[in-house]
Amino acid sequence: MKARQVFVLVIITVCTLVSPPLRCQHVNSVETRSKLNGSAVDFDWFREQFHRRYEVSSEEFKRRHLYFQNATKRHAFLNSFSTAPRAAKYGINQFSDLSQKEFRDLYLRASADRAPLFSGLKTQGLPAKFDWRDKAVVAPVQNQQACGSCWAFSAVGAMQSVHAIGGSQLEQLSVQQVLDCSFKNEGCNGGSPSSALNWLKQTRVKLVLQSEYTYKAKTGICHFFSQSHDGIAVKNFTANDFGGQEEAMMGQLVERGPLAVVVDAVSWQDYLGGIIQHHCSSQWSNHAVLLVGYDTTGDIPYWIVQNSWGTTWGNEGYVYIKIGDNVCGIADSVAAVFL
C-alpha cells in the first residue's frame, strides 16, 4: 500500500509542476495508460479504476495479473511502430485483464457475408471532412457488455440514423429485438449486420423503441408485436465490398448515412486513442461497428467509427482508422440502409 501511495504522490507532484495547469492530466490519461508496465502498483490501480473484486492471492488474481502483464508487453510492442502525435496509442483499458482468447470469444463475434464489389460511380465534390454527428443524427455510444451483439448494434445504429436523417426525431431502437428475433443469426454468439438487415427486409418486422424492448446483454425469447404497432421497418439495403475504392465509400457515407461495417478488431483490445494505421489486418472480419464520418484535412486521413464498448473505451467510444489500404478490413463489408 505504501508503494501505491508513493506512486500517486509522484503523479500529483509532477502535475503541480506542469505548466500550463490545463495540460496536467490524471493517471487515467491516454499517455500515462500507454506507459504502465504491469507492476503490482499498476495492477492495484487497474483493479480500483475498473472495479475488479477478485481476492488478492486467489488463483483468479494470479491469472488476471499475468494477463495484465502480458497486455503491457503488447502495448510496448504496438506503441513502438509510431511516435507521431496523432498515431494510435495502446495501453491499459477495461480489457487489460482478459486473455486474448477471452477477448475474442466475448467481443469479436461478428461475421461478414460475402459482398459484391461496388460498381457504382464516385460521388463528385465530396467535402474534405464530414461527420454525421454534427447533424445530430447519431445516437450515443452504447455498451454491448459481455455479449457478442456488435452485429445487432451496427445494423440498428444505421437504421436509427437513417430514420433521423429522413426528418424524424432521433430515437434509439431496440437492439434486443434484433438479438432475440433475427433467426439467421446467433444472438450473443454472433451474427452479421447484413444478415440482420436482410431478415428485417424480408420479414418487414418493425423495430420498436429501446425503451419498449430493453437491452439485456443476453439472448432471450423473441417478443412479437402486431403490424399495427408503431415501429421502423427496413425497405431495402445494399452490401458491398469497397476494397480499393474508399473514396467511393466516402460518397456512400455522405449520400446514404452512417454505414454498418465489419472489421478485424483483434488489436482493439488495447486501443486508447489516435489513428490506427498499422498492425490491424484485413484477414479476419470479426467485429461490426458504425461508420459515421471521415476527415481528410490532416496529414493522415481517417474514418470516424462508433464502437459499442461504452464511452470509457477509445476516443469516448470511437475509433479513428486511416483511410486507404483497407486498414482493419474496413472496406470489405459495408452496408447502407434504406427506410
Coordinates of C-alpha atoms in Angstrom, one line a residue:
M1 CA 0.0 0.0 0.0
K2 CA 2.9 2.4 0.8
A3 CA 4.3 1.8 -2.7
R4 CA 0.9 2.7 -4.1
Q5 CA 0.7 5.9 -2.1
V6 CA 4.2 6.9 -3.3
F7 CA 3.1 6.2 -6.9
V8 CA 0.1 8.5 -6.5
L9 CA 2.2 11.2 -4.7
V10 CA 4.7 11.3 -7.5
I11 CA 2.0 11.8 -10.1
I12 CA 0.4 14.6 -8.1
T13 CA 3.8 16.3 -7.7
V14 CA 4.5 16.1 -11.4
C15 CA 1.1 17.5 -12.1
T16 CA 1.8 20.6 -9.9
L17 CA 5.0 21.3 -11.8
V18 CA 3.5 21.2 -15.3
S19 CA 2.7 24.5 -17.0
P20 CA 0.2 25.5 -18.0
P21 CA -2.1 23.7 -15.5
L22 CA -4.6 22.7 -18.1
R23 CA -2.0 20.4 -19.6
C24 CA -1.8 18.3 -16.4
Q25 CA -3.6 15.0 -16.8
H26 CA -4.5 12.4 -14.2
V27 CA -3.0 8.9 -14.3
N28 CA -6.1 7.9 -16.4
S29 CA -4.8 9.9 -19.4
V30 CA -4.0 8.1 -22.7
E31 CA -0.3 9.0 -22.4
T32 CA 0.1 7.5 -18.9
R33 CA -2.0 4.4 -19.6
S34 CA 0.1 3.6 -22.6
K35 CA 3.2 3.5 -20.3
L36 CA 2.1 1.4 -17.4
N37 CA 4.4 -1.6 -17.1
G38 CA 2.4 -4.3 -15.4
S39 CA 3.9 -3.8 -11.9
A40 CA 1.9 -4.7 -8.8
V41 CA 1.3 -0.9 -8.2
D42 CA -0.1 -0.6 -11.7
F43 CA -2.3 -3.6 -11.2
D44 CA -3.7 -2.2 -8.0
W45 CA -4.6 1.0 -9.9
F46 CA -6.2 -1.0 -12.6
R47 CA -8.4 -3.0 -10.2
E48 CA -9.5 0.1 -8.4
Q49 CA -10.1 2.0 -11.7
F50 CA -12.2 -0.7 -13.3
H51 CA -13.8 -2.1 -10.1
R52 CA -12.3 -5.6 -10.1
R53 CA -13.2 -7.5 -7.0
Y54 CA -11.1 -10.7 -7.2
E55 CA -9.4 -11.7 -4.0
V56 CA -5.7 -11.0 -3.6
S57 CA -3.7 -14.2 -3.6
S58 CA -6.5 -16.2 -5.2
E59 CA -5.9 -18.2 -8.4
E60 CA -8.1 -15.8 -10.3
F61 CA -6.0 -12.8 -9.0
K62 CA -2.8 -14.5 -10.2
R63 CA -4.2 -15.4 -13.6
R64 CA -5.6 -11.9 -14.1
H65 CA -2.3 -10.3 -13.1
L66 CA -0.5 -12.5 -15.6
Y67 CA -2.9 -11.4 -18.4
F68 CA -2.4 -7.8 -17.3
Q69 CA 1.4 -8.1 -17.5
N70 CA 1.1 -9.7 -20.9
A71 CA -1.1 -6.8 -22.0
T72 CA 1.5 -4.2 -21.0
K73 CA 4.1 -6.1 -23.1
R74 CA 1.7 -6.0 -26.1
H75 CA 1.3 -2.2 -25.6
A76 CA 5.0 -1.6 -25.7
F77 CA 5.2 -3.5 -29.0
L78 CA 2.2 -1.8 -30.5
N79 CA 3.4 1.7 -29.5
S80 CA 6.8 1.1 -30.9
F81 CA 5.5 1.4 -34.5
S82 CA 4.9 5.1 -34.4
T83 CA 5.6 8.0 -32.1
A84 CA 3.8 10.6 -34.2
P85 CA 1.4 12.8 -32.2
R86 CA -1.8 11.5 -34.0
A87 CA -0.7 7.9 -34.2
A88 CA -2.8 5.3 -32.3
K89 CA -1.9 4.7 -28.7
Y90 CA -2.3 1.4 -26.9
G91 CA -2.4 0.8 -23.1
I92 CA -4.5 -0.1 -20.1
N93 CA -8.3 -0.2 -20.5
Q94 CA -11.2 -2.3 -19.3
F95 CA -10.0 -5.3 -21.3
S96 CA -6.4 -5.5 -19.9
D97 CA -7.1 -8.4 -17.5
L98 CA -8.5 -10.6 -20.3
S99 CA -6.5 -13.1 -22.2
Q100 CA -6.6 -12.5 -26.0
K101 CA -8.7 -15.6 -26.4
E102 CA -11.2 -14.4 -23.8
F103 CA -11.5 -11.1 -25.5
R104 CA -12.1 -12.7 -28.9
D105 CA -14.7 -15.1 -27.5
L106 CA -16.6 -12.4 -25.7
Y107 CA -16.5 -9.4 -28.0
L108 CA -15.4 -10.5 -31.5
R109 CA -18.4 -12.5 -32.6
A110 CA -19.4 -10.8 -35.9
S111 CA -19.1 -12.3 -39.4
A112 CA -19.1 -10.7 -42.8
D113 CA -21.3 -12.1 -45.5
R114 CA -19.6 -12.2 -48.9
A115 CA -20.4 -8.9 -50.6
P116 CA -20.1 -8.0 -54.3
L117 CA -17.6 -5.4 -55.4
F118 CA -19.0 -1.9 -55.5
S119 CA -19.6 -0.9 -59.2
G120 CA -21.2 2.5 -58.8
L121 CA -19.8 5.9 -59.6
K122 CA -17.8 8.1 -57.3
T123 CA -19.6 11.0 -55.7
Q124 CA -18.2 14.2 -57.1
G125 CA -17.4 17.2 -54.9
L126 CA -17.1 15.5 -51.6
P127 CA -16.3 17.7 -48.6
A128 CA -12.8 17.3 -47.1
K129 CA -14.4 16.3 -43.8
F130 CA -17.9 15.0 -42.9
D131 CA -19.4 13.8 -39.7
W132 CA -23.0 12.7 -39.2
R133 CA -22.7 13.5 -35.5
D134 CA -22.7 17.2 -36.5
K135 CA -26.2 16.7 -37.9
A136 CA -27.5 15.3 -34.5
V137 CA -28.5 12.0 -36.2
V138 CA -26.1 9.6 -34.4
A139 CA -27.3 8.0 -31.1
P140 CA -25.0 8.0 -28.1
V141 CA -22.4 5.2 -27.8
Q142 CA -23.8 2.0 -26.3
N143 CA -22.2 -0.8 -24.4
Q144 CA -22.8 -4.4 -25.6
Q145 CA -21.2 -5.8 -22.4
A146 CA -20.2 -9.4 -22.3
C147 CA -22.4 -10.4 -25.3
G148 CA -21.3 -10.8 -28.9
S149 CA -24.1 -8.5 -30.1
C150 CA -22.0 -6.0 -32.1
W151 CA -23.6 -7.1 -35.3
A152 CA -27.0 -6.0 -34.0
F153 CA -25.8 -2.7 -32.6
S154 CA -24.2 -1.9 -36.0
A155 CA -27.4 -2.7 -38.0
V156 CA -29.7 -0.9 -35.6
G157 CA -27.3 2.1 -35.4
A158 CA -27.5 2.5 -39.2
M159 CA -31.3 2.2 -39.1
Q160 CA -31.9 4.8 -36.4
S161 CA -29.6 7.3 -38.0
V162 CA -31.1 7.0 -41.5
H163 CA -34.6 7.4 -39.9
A164 CA -33.4 10.6 -38.3
I165 CA -31.8 11.9 -41.5
G166 CA -35.2 11.5 -43.1
G167 CA -36.6 14.2 -40.8
S168 CA -37.8 12.2 -37.8
Q169 CA -36.7 12.6 -34.2
L170 CA -33.5 10.6 -33.4
E171 CA -34.7 7.6 -31.3
Q172 CA -32.9 4.6 -30.0
L173 CA -34.3 1.4 -31.5
S174 CA -34.3 -2.0 -29.9
V175 CA -31.1 -3.9 -30.3
Q176 CA -32.5 -6.7 -28.1
Q177 CA -35.4 -7.2 -30.5
V178 CA -32.9 -8.0 -33.3
L179 CA -30.8 -10.1 -30.9
D180 CA -33.7 -12.2 -29.9
C181 CA -35.6 -12.5 -33.2
S182 CA -33.2 -12.5 -36.1
F183 CA -33.3 -16.2 -36.5
K184 CA -30.5 -16.4 -39.1
N185 CA -28.0 -15.1 -36.5
E186 CA -26.9 -16.5 -33.2
G187 CA -27.7 -13.9 -30.6
C188 CA -24.8 -13.2 -28.2
N189 CA -22.8 -15.9 -30.0
G190 CA -22.5 -13.7 -33.1
G191 CA -24.0 -12.7 -36.4
S192 CA -23.8 -10.4 -39.4
P193 CA -25.2 -6.9 -39.9
S194 CA -26.1 -7.8 -43.5
S195 CA -27.9 -10.9 -42.3
A196 CA -29.8 -8.9 -39.7
L197 CA -30.8 -6.3 -42.3
N198 CA -31.9 -9.0 -44.8
W199 CA -34.1 -10.5 -42.1
L200 CA -35.7 -7.2 -41.4
K201 CA -36.3 -6.5 -45.1
Q202 CA -37.8 -9.9 -45.8
T203 CA -40.0 -10.2 -42.7
R204 CA -41.0 -6.5 -42.6
V205 CA -40.6 -6.7 -38.9
K206 CA -40.8 -3.2 -37.3
L207 CA -38.2 -2.3 -34.8
V208 CA -39.7 -0.8 -31.6
L209 CA -38.0 1.7 -29.3
Q210 CA -35.3 0.5 -27.0
S211 CA -37.5 1.7 -24.1
E212 CA -40.1 -0.8 -25.1
Y213 CA -37.7 -3.8 -25.6
T214 CA -34.7 -3.1 -23.4
Y215 CA -31.2 -4.5 -23.8
K216 CA -30.4 -7.4 -21.6
A217 CA -26.9 -8.4 -22.8
K218 CA -28.1 -12.0 -23.3
T219 CA -30.1 -13.8 -25.9
G220 CA -33.8 -14.2 -24.9
I221 CA -37.1 -15.3 -26.3
C222 CA -38.4 -13.2 -29.2
H223 CA -41.3 -10.9 -28.3
F224 CA -43.6 -10.3 -31.2
F225 CA -45.6 -7.1 -31.9
S226 CA -48.6 -6.6 -34.2
Q227 CA -48.1 -4.9 -37.6
S228 CA -50.2 -2.1 -36.3
H229 CA -47.7 -1.4 -33.6
D230 CA -45.5 1.7 -34.2
G231 CA -42.0 0.9 -35.3
I232 CA -39.4 1.3 -38.1
A233 CA -39.1 -1.2 -41.0
V234 CA -36.3 -1.7 -43.5
K235 CA -37.4 -1.3 -47.1
N236 CA -34.0 -2.2 -48.6
F237 CA -30.3 -2.3 -48.0
T238 CA -27.1 -2.7 -50.0
A239 CA -24.0 -4.5 -49.0
N240 CA -20.7 -4.1 -51.0
D241 CA -17.0 -4.6 -50.9
F242 CA -15.2 -1.2 -51.3
G243 CA -11.7 -2.7 -51.4
G244 CA -9.5 -0.2 -53.3
Q245 CA -12.4 2.2 -53.5
E246 CA -12.5 4.0 -50.2
E247 CA -13.2 7.4 -51.9
A248 CA -16.4 5.9 -53.3
M249 CA -17.1 4.6 -49.8
M250 CA -16.9 8.2 -48.6
G251 CA -19.5 9.1 -51.1
Q252 CA -21.8 6.4 -49.9
L253 CA -21.5 7.6 -46.3
V254 CA -22.4 11.2 -47.3
E255 CA -25.3 10.1 -49.6
R256 CA -26.8 7.2 -47.6
G257 CA -26.0 7.9 -44.0
P258 CA -23.9 6.0 -41.4
L259 CA -22.8 2.6 -42.7
A260 CA -22.7 -0.8 -40.9
V261 CA -19.2 -2.2 -41.4
V262 CA -17.4 -5.4 -40.3
V263 CA -13.7 -5.2 -39.3
D264 CA -10.8 -7.1 -37.8
A265 CA -10.7 -5.7 -34.3
V266 CA -8.2 -8.0 -32.6
S267 CA -5.8 -5.1 -31.8
W268 CA -8.6 -3.0 -30.5
Q269 CA -8.4 -4.8 -27.2
D270 CA -5.6 -2.4 -26.2
Y271 CA -6.7 0.7 -28.1
L272 CA -6.7 4.1 -26.2
G273 CA -7.0 6.7 -29.0
G274 CA -5.4 8.2 -32.1
I275 CA -5.5 7.0 -35.7
I276 CA -4.9 3.3 -36.3
Q277 CA -2.5 2.9 -39.3
H278 CA -0.6 -0.3 -38.6
H279 CA -1.0 -3.9 -37.2
C280 CA -4.7 -4.1 -38.0
S281 CA -5.2 -6.7 -40.7
S282 CA -8.0 -7.2 -43.2
Q283 CA -7.7 -11.0 -43.0
W284 CA -10.3 -11.9 -40.4
S285 CA -13.6 -10.0 -40.1
N286 CA -14.8 -10.4 -36.5
H287 CA -16.4 -7.2 -35.2
A288 CA -19.3 -4.9 -36.5
V289 CA -19.3 -1.2 -36.0
L290 CA -20.9 2.0 -37.3
L291 CA -19.1 4.3 -39.7
V292 CA -20.2 7.9 -39.1
G293 CA -17.7 10.2 -40.7
Y294 CA -14.3 11.0 -42.1
D295 CA -11.6 13.7 -42.1
T296 CA -9.1 14.2 -44.9
T297 CA -7.8 17.6 -43.8
G298 CA -4.7 16.5 -41.9
D299 CA -1.6 14.5 -42.7
I300 CA -3.4 11.3 -42.1
P301 CA -6.9 11.0 -43.5
Y302 CA -9.1 8.8 -41.3
W303 CA -12.5 7.3 -40.8
I304 CA -14.6 8.1 -37.7
V305 CA -16.1 4.9 -36.3
Q306 CA -18.6 4.4 -33.4
N307 CA -18.0 1.2 -31.4
S308 CA -20.3 -0.5 -28.9
W309 CA -17.9 -1.0 -25.9
G310 CA -19.0 2.0 -23.9
T311 CA -17.6 5.5 -23.6
T312 CA -14.6 4.5 -21.4
W313 CA -13.0 2.7 -24.4
G314 CA -11.1 4.5 -27.1
N315 CA -11.9 8.1 -28.0
E316 CA -15.0 8.3 -25.8
G317 CA -16.3 5.2 -27.5
Y318 CA -15.0 6.0 -31.0
V319 CA -12.0 4.8 -33.0
Y320 CA -10.2 6.5 -35.9
I321 CA -8.9 4.4 -38.8
K322 CA -6.6 5.6 -41.6
I323 CA -8.3 5.9 -44.9
G324 CA -6.6 3.9 -47.7
D325 CA -5.0 0.4 -47.7
N326 CA -8.2 -1.1 -46.2
V327 CA -6.8 -0.8 -42.7
C328 CA -8.7 -3.3 -40.4
G329 CA -10.6 -4.5 -43.4
I330 CA -12.9 -1.6 -43.0
A331 CA -13.9 -1.6 -46.7
D332 CA -14.6 -5.3 -47.1
S333 CA -18.2 -5.4 -45.9
V334 CA -20.2 -2.2 -46.0
A335 CA -23.9 -2.0 -45.6
A336 CA -26.2 1.0 -46.3
V337 CA -29.9 1.1 -45.2
F338 CA -33.0 2.4 -46.9
L339 CA -36.2 3.0 -44.9

